[in-house]
Amino acid sequence: MNSNSKLSHSSSNFICRIIEDDIKSKRFEGKLWVGKPGPSSIQAFGKPDQAQIRTRFPPEPNGYLHIGHVKSICLNFGLAKKYGGICHLRFDDTNPNTEKKKYVDSIIEAIQWLGFDWRTEDGQENLYFASDYFCYMYEFAEAFIEAGYAYIDEQTPLEIRMNRGSLTELGINSPWRNRPISESLYLFREMYKGKYPEESLVLRAKVNMKSPNINLRDPIIYRIRNAEHHRIENQKCYIYPMYSWAHPIEDALEGITHSICTLEFQDQRPFYNWVLNKLSELGKISHPLPTQYEFSRLNMTHVVTSKRKLSRLVKHGYVDGWDDPRMPTLLGLRRRGYTASSLRLFCESIGISKSDTYIDFNLLEQSIRNDLDPIVKRSVAILNPLKLIITNFPKDRIELCTALKNPHTQESGKREFPFSRELWIERDDFLEDPPKNYFRLFPGNIVRLKYSYIIRCTGFHKDSNGRITEVYAEYLKNTKSGTLGSNSVKVKGNITWVSLNHAIPAYICLYDRLFSDPYPDIGDKDFINCLNPDSKKTISAWLEPGTFDSFDKTWQFERLGYFVLDSIGSYKNLPILNRIVSLKNSWS
Ligand code: ATP
Ligand code: MG
């Protein structure tokens, strides 16, 4: 399957309309972004047809990607693709305390797996790190100090917080706000050299302590951190830019046209623009300046997506690691059996907006059903086996039955499996005392064994505990599926089975929603108390003998759902399979 062929760009949203207007008004015409990101990377010699939109996906390498990131990835890479532009992958590695190379590697691999690429055909790599721009960020900070747009504050973190005010109270100017420029410049350089301990000094932008927007009340743009940075070899870096300083600069240096982020950054936009306008005024960056647009983050029922919360689930053993198939991480979703195309289809189906809604978890499940149904091979699994003996079928006779590998296409070909005297059927396909409208096996009733004979139930056996251990039936001659006259007897029930002596034993992990509460992290509750105690059940099962005959790793087990071979492969020499999703939404 070529996963890229499923990428569709038909969906439209408010950001598409913004981009289309920009293209119509020729906002970027004649601007060509060339070479390495830097102050002179935007040059005005591009031909009009080379005008391009540029987006970026800016993960912080402090954790593994989750389904929320997938929405952002599909949006940013999808827009670039749709409008013939480029999407950069840029790691926002400005906080060395929490960032690690293993997260960088995992994020790179995950985005490629999703089917997206930051490289262009002409050899541009477009893989960037905020830390590559530290020199520019530093240079621009000095320029801000010299222009009177930034100052070194010596207040304690507590004082800074207290003096910032609140939504109802204006801020109070720092006593250091109007110190001489030369003093700030000197202290900033000393900070850079590591002459001051953490939290003793910060560099603040000088905007407006009386602004109704707290983000404009002289935000901190540099702080001291005595930490090793994973990309700065053998060299301690002592000062680190804050996100609000780093982000507009990264976007500008890379010639990003549409900087798309989630709604919580809306109140940061005025500062983002303030920084860009001042940088442009100081001649540090050129036009057109990037513009920030916000969309609502992905919220899903039965799911938490904050990295902090996911990490709590892993650290305290509520799940079996970051790739636990119940986790909404990409690692977990992949192990669960979600395909790249199903995730892209999901993101397309939920759209992009500015309203804070919750997406029903069932939509995600429906996306994988829709993706797998037309392509995967069918097979049979019996999860809760009960022995059925066809008493009038000779002991050593074996008959082959056939069925389509995929009922949607004749071309999928046929699968063959043996029928014999002793079979496994599902325990709940037999009832001693059935209610009305129960059409499966009970004494005296007839059902079809799917793809095989019609049988009549003749009795059953119970052990001393009252548990049914065997069911007896007789097959009706000339009723085998696919043979002449097989439909002459009408039956209402159709049950699955596997031949007892031929079935393959396996372990199956039946996964369900991790949280039984649809809104585990809304309100005062602790999301840990909302965990679904039945989210994982491991059982042993019997599979149709040909299940592993080809290289398939994903199947639909008839009547049960979609299953995938677990990445571990086997346990005690038996294959382990994960249930991806049941055939129908059974959650209510
Ligand atoms: P978390 O809140 O889970 O810690 P984050 O926003 O801190 O995530 P980043 O690595 O900073 O994680 O995110 C990279 C990009 O992914 C950002 O542009 C961010 O807006 C986007 N993103 C993160 N979570 C979601 C979400 N739930 N829905 C849509 N986009 C998201
Ligand atoms: Mg973040």
Short mmCIF file of N, CA and C in Angstrom, two decimals, residues 449-512:
data_model
loop_
_atom_site.label_atom_id
_atom_site.label_comp_id
_atom_site.label_asym_id
_atom_site.label_seq_id
_atom_site.Cartn_x
_atom_site.Cartn_y
_atom_site.Cartn_z
N LEU A 449 -22.60 -23.16 10.68
CA LEU A 449 -21.20 -22.93 11.02
C LEU A 449 -20.65 -22.17 9.82
N LYS A 450 -20.24 -20.96 10.01
CA LYS A 450 -19.89 -20.07 8.91
C LYS A 450 -18.94 -20.75 7.91
N TYR A 451 -19.26 -20.67 6.64
CA TYR A 451 -18.48 -21.25 5.53
C TYR A 451 -18.51 -22.78 5.53
N SER A 452 -19.40 -23.40 6.38
CA SER A 452 -19.42 -24.86 6.44
C SER A 452 -20.86 -25.35 6.53
N TYR A 453 -21.09 -26.40 7.30
CA TYR A 453 -22.40 -27.05 7.34
C TYR A 453 -23.37 -26.36 8.28
N ILE A 454 -24.63 -26.66 8.05
CA ILE A 454 -25.66 -26.33 9.04
C ILE A 454 -25.67 -27.48 10.04
N ILE A 455 -25.78 -27.16 11.31
CA ILE A 455 -25.79 -28.21 12.34
C ILE A 455 -27.03 -28.06 13.22
N ARG A 456 -27.41 -29.20 13.83
CA ARG A 456 -28.52 -29.16 14.80
C ARG A 456 -27.96 -29.57 16.15
N CYS A 457 -28.21 -28.75 17.15
CA CYS A 457 -27.68 -29.04 18.49
C CYS A 457 -28.46 -30.19 19.12
N THR A 458 -27.72 -31.20 19.60
CA THR A 458 -28.39 -32.38 20.15
C THR A 458 -28.19 -32.53 21.65
N GLY A 459 -27.30 -31.78 22.25
CA GLY A 459 -27.11 -31.91 23.69
C GLY A 459 -25.84 -31.24 24.18
N PHE A 460 -25.52 -31.44 25.44
CA PHE A 460 -24.32 -30.82 26.00
C PHE A 460 -23.93 -31.56 27.25
N HIS A 461 -22.72 -31.26 27.75
CA HIS A 461 -22.26 -31.91 28.96
C HIS A 461 -21.80 -30.87 29.96
N LYS A 462 -22.15 -31.09 31.23
CA LYS A 462 -21.73 -30.16 32.29
C LYS A 462 -20.80 -30.90 33.24
N ASP A 463 -19.80 -30.18 33.79
CA ASP A 463 -18.96 -30.83 34.80
C ASP A 463 -19.63 -30.71 36.17
N SER A 464 -18.93 -31.20 37.21
CA SER A 464 -19.56 -31.24 38.53
C SER A 464 -19.84 -29.84 39.09
N ASN A 465 -19.16 -28.83 38.52
CA ASN A 465 -19.41 -27.45 38.98
C ASN A 465 -20.55 -26.79 38.22
N GLY A 466 -21.14 -27.52 37.32
CA GLY A 466 -22.24 -26.95 36.55
C GLY A 466 -21.77 -26.17 35.33
N ARG A 467 -20.49 -26.31 35.00
CA ARG A 467 -19.96 -25.56 33.86
C ARG A 467 -20.06 -26.43 32.61
N ILE A 468 -20.55 -25.83 31.54
CA ILE A 468 -20.70 -26.59 30.30
C ILE A 468 -19.32 -26.83 29.68
N THR A 469 -19.00 -28.08 29.42
CA THR A 469 -17.68 -28.39 28.89
C THR A 469 -17.73 -28.84 27.43
N GLU A 470 -18.85 -29.38 27.00
CA GLU A 470 -18.96 -29.84 25.61
C GLU A 470 -20.37 -29.63 25.12
N VAL A 471 -20.47 -29.36 23.83
CA VAL A 471 -21.78 -29.25 23.19
C VAL A 471 -21.78 -30.26 22.06
N TYR A 472 -22.94 -30.91 21.83
CA TYR A 472 -23.03 -31.92 20.78
C TYR A 472 -23.99 -31.46 19.69
N ALA A 473 -23.63 -31.82 18.47
CA ALA A 473 -24.50 -31.45 17.35
C ALA A 473 -24.32 -32.46 16.23
N GLU A 474 -25.27 -32.46 15.28
CA GLU A 474 -25.14 -33.27 14.07
C GLU A 474 -25.16 -32.34 12.88
N TYR A 475 -24.35 -32.63 11.89
CA TYR A 475 -24.38 -31.77 10.70
C TYR A 475 -25.44 -32.28 9.74
N LEU A 476 -26.04 -31.38 8.97
CA LEU A 476 -27.06 -31.75 8.00
C LEU A 476 -26.37 -31.94 6.66
N LYS A 477 -26.55 -33.13 6.10
CA LYS A 477 -25.88 -33.44 4.83
C LYS A 477 -26.34 -32.48 3.73
N ASN A 478 -25.47 -32.22 2.76
CA ASN A 478 -25.76 -31.38 1.60
C ASN A 478 -26.06 -29.92 1.96
N THR A 479 -25.54 -29.46 3.10
CA THR A 479 -25.79 -28.04 3.44
C THR A 479 -24.49 -27.25 3.47
N LYS A 480 -23.41 -27.85 3.02
CA LYS A 480 -22.12 -27.16 3.12
C LYS A 480 -22.14 -25.89 2.25
N SER A 481 -21.66 -24.80 2.80
CA SER A 481 -21.61 -23.52 2.09
C SER A 481 -20.93 -23.69 0.75
N GLY A 482 -21.48 -23.01 -0.23
CA GLY A 482 -20.84 -23.01 -1.54
C GLY A 482 -21.19 -24.23 -2.38
N THR A 483 -21.90 -25.22 -1.82
CA THR A 483 -22.28 -26.38 -2.62
C THR A 483 -23.73 -26.22 -3.08
N LEU A 484 -24.11 -27.00 -4.09
CA LEU A 484 -25.43 -26.91 -4.67
C LEU A 484 -26.49 -27.23 -3.61
N GLY A 485 -27.49 -26.40 -3.51
CA GLY A 485 -28.59 -26.69 -2.59
C GLY A 485 -28.28 -26.38 -1.13
N SER A 486 -27.13 -25.76 -0.89
CA SER A 486 -26.74 -25.51 0.51
C SER A 486 -27.68 -24.53 1.20
N ASN A 487 -28.41 -23.77 0.40
CA ASN A 487 -29.28 -22.77 1.01
C ASN A 487 -30.72 -23.25 1.17
N SER A 488 -30.97 -24.53 0.91
CA SER A 488 -32.35 -25.01 0.94
C SER A 488 -32.92 -24.99 2.36
N VAL A 489 -32.04 -25.08 3.36
CA VAL A 489 -32.52 -24.98 4.74
C VAL A 489 -32.24 -23.56 5.22
N LYS A 490 -33.26 -22.92 5.79
CA LYS A 490 -33.06 -21.53 6.24
C LYS A 490 -32.67 -21.53 7.72
N VAL A 491 -31.61 -20.77 8.03
CA VAL A 491 -31.21 -20.64 9.44
C VAL A 491 -31.05 -19.16 9.75
N LYS A 492 -31.24 -18.82 11.02
CA LYS A 492 -31.10 -17.41 11.39
C LYS A 492 -29.72 -17.12 12.02
N GLY A 493 -29.08 -18.15 12.53
CA GLY A 493 -27.81 -17.92 13.20
C GLY A 493 -26.63 -18.42 12.39
N ASN A 494 -25.52 -17.73 12.53
CA ASN A 494 -24.32 -18.01 11.75
C ASN A 494 -23.16 -17.85 12.73
N ILE A 495 -22.48 -18.93 13.09
CA ILE A 495 -21.45 -18.78 14.13
C ILE A 495 -20.07 -19.18 13.61
N THR A 496 -19.06 -18.58 14.23
CA THR A 496 -17.68 -18.86 13.81
C THR A 496 -17.13 -20.04 14.60
N TRP A 497 -16.09 -20.66 14.06
CA TRP A 497 -15.53 -21.87 14.65
C TRP A 497 -14.11 -22.05 14.12
N VAL A 498 -13.33 -22.85 14.81
CA VAL A 498 -12.06 -23.32 14.25
C VAL A 498 -11.92 -24.80 14.60
N SER A 499 -11.23 -25.52 13.75
CA SER A 499 -11.05 -26.95 13.98
C SER A 499 -10.09 -27.15 15.15
N LEU A 500 -10.52 -27.89 16.14
CA LEU A 500 -9.79 -28.03 17.41
C LEU A 500 -8.36 -28.54 17.20
N ASN A 501 -8.22 -29.53 16.34
CA ASN A 501 -6.88 -30.10 16.15
C ASN A 501 -5.98 -29.28 15.25
N HIS A 502 -6.53 -28.28 14.60
CA HIS A 502 -5.72 -27.48 13.66
C HIS A 502 -5.49 -26.05 14.14
N ALA A 503 -6.28 -25.60 15.11
CA ALA A 503 -6.24 -24.19 15.51
C ALA A 503 -4.87 -23.81 16.08
N ILE A 504 -4.50 -22.56 15.91
CA ILE A 504 -3.22 -22.05 16.42
C ILE A 504 -3.47 -21.35 17.74
N PRO A 505 -2.73 -21.73 18.78
CA PRO A 505 -2.90 -21.01 20.04
C PRO A 505 -2.19 -19.65 20.01
N ALA A 506 -2.76 -18.67 20.67
CA ALA A 506 -2.15 -17.34 20.71
C ALA A 506 -2.62 -16.61 21.96
N TYR A 507 -1.87 -15.56 22.33
CA TYR A 507 -2.34 -14.65 23.37
C TYR A 507 -2.95 -13.44 22.70
N ILE A 508 -4.04 -12.99 23.26
CA ILE A 508 -4.65 -11.79 22.70
C ILE A 508 -4.84 -10.76 23.82
N CYS A 509 -4.38 -9.54 23.55
CA CYS A 509 -4.60 -8.45 24.51
C CYS A 509 -5.82 -7.68 24.04
N LEU A 510 -6.83 -7.68 24.88
CA LEU A 510 -8.05 -6.94 24.55
C LEU A 510 -7.95 -5.58 25.22
N TYR A 511 -7.72 -4.57 24.42
CA TYR A 511 -7.57 -3.23 24.97
C TYR A 511 -8.87 -2.45 24.84
N ASP A 512 -9.07 -1.61 25.81
CA ASP A 512 -10.23 -0.73 25.75
C ASP A 512 -9.76 0.67 26.15
#
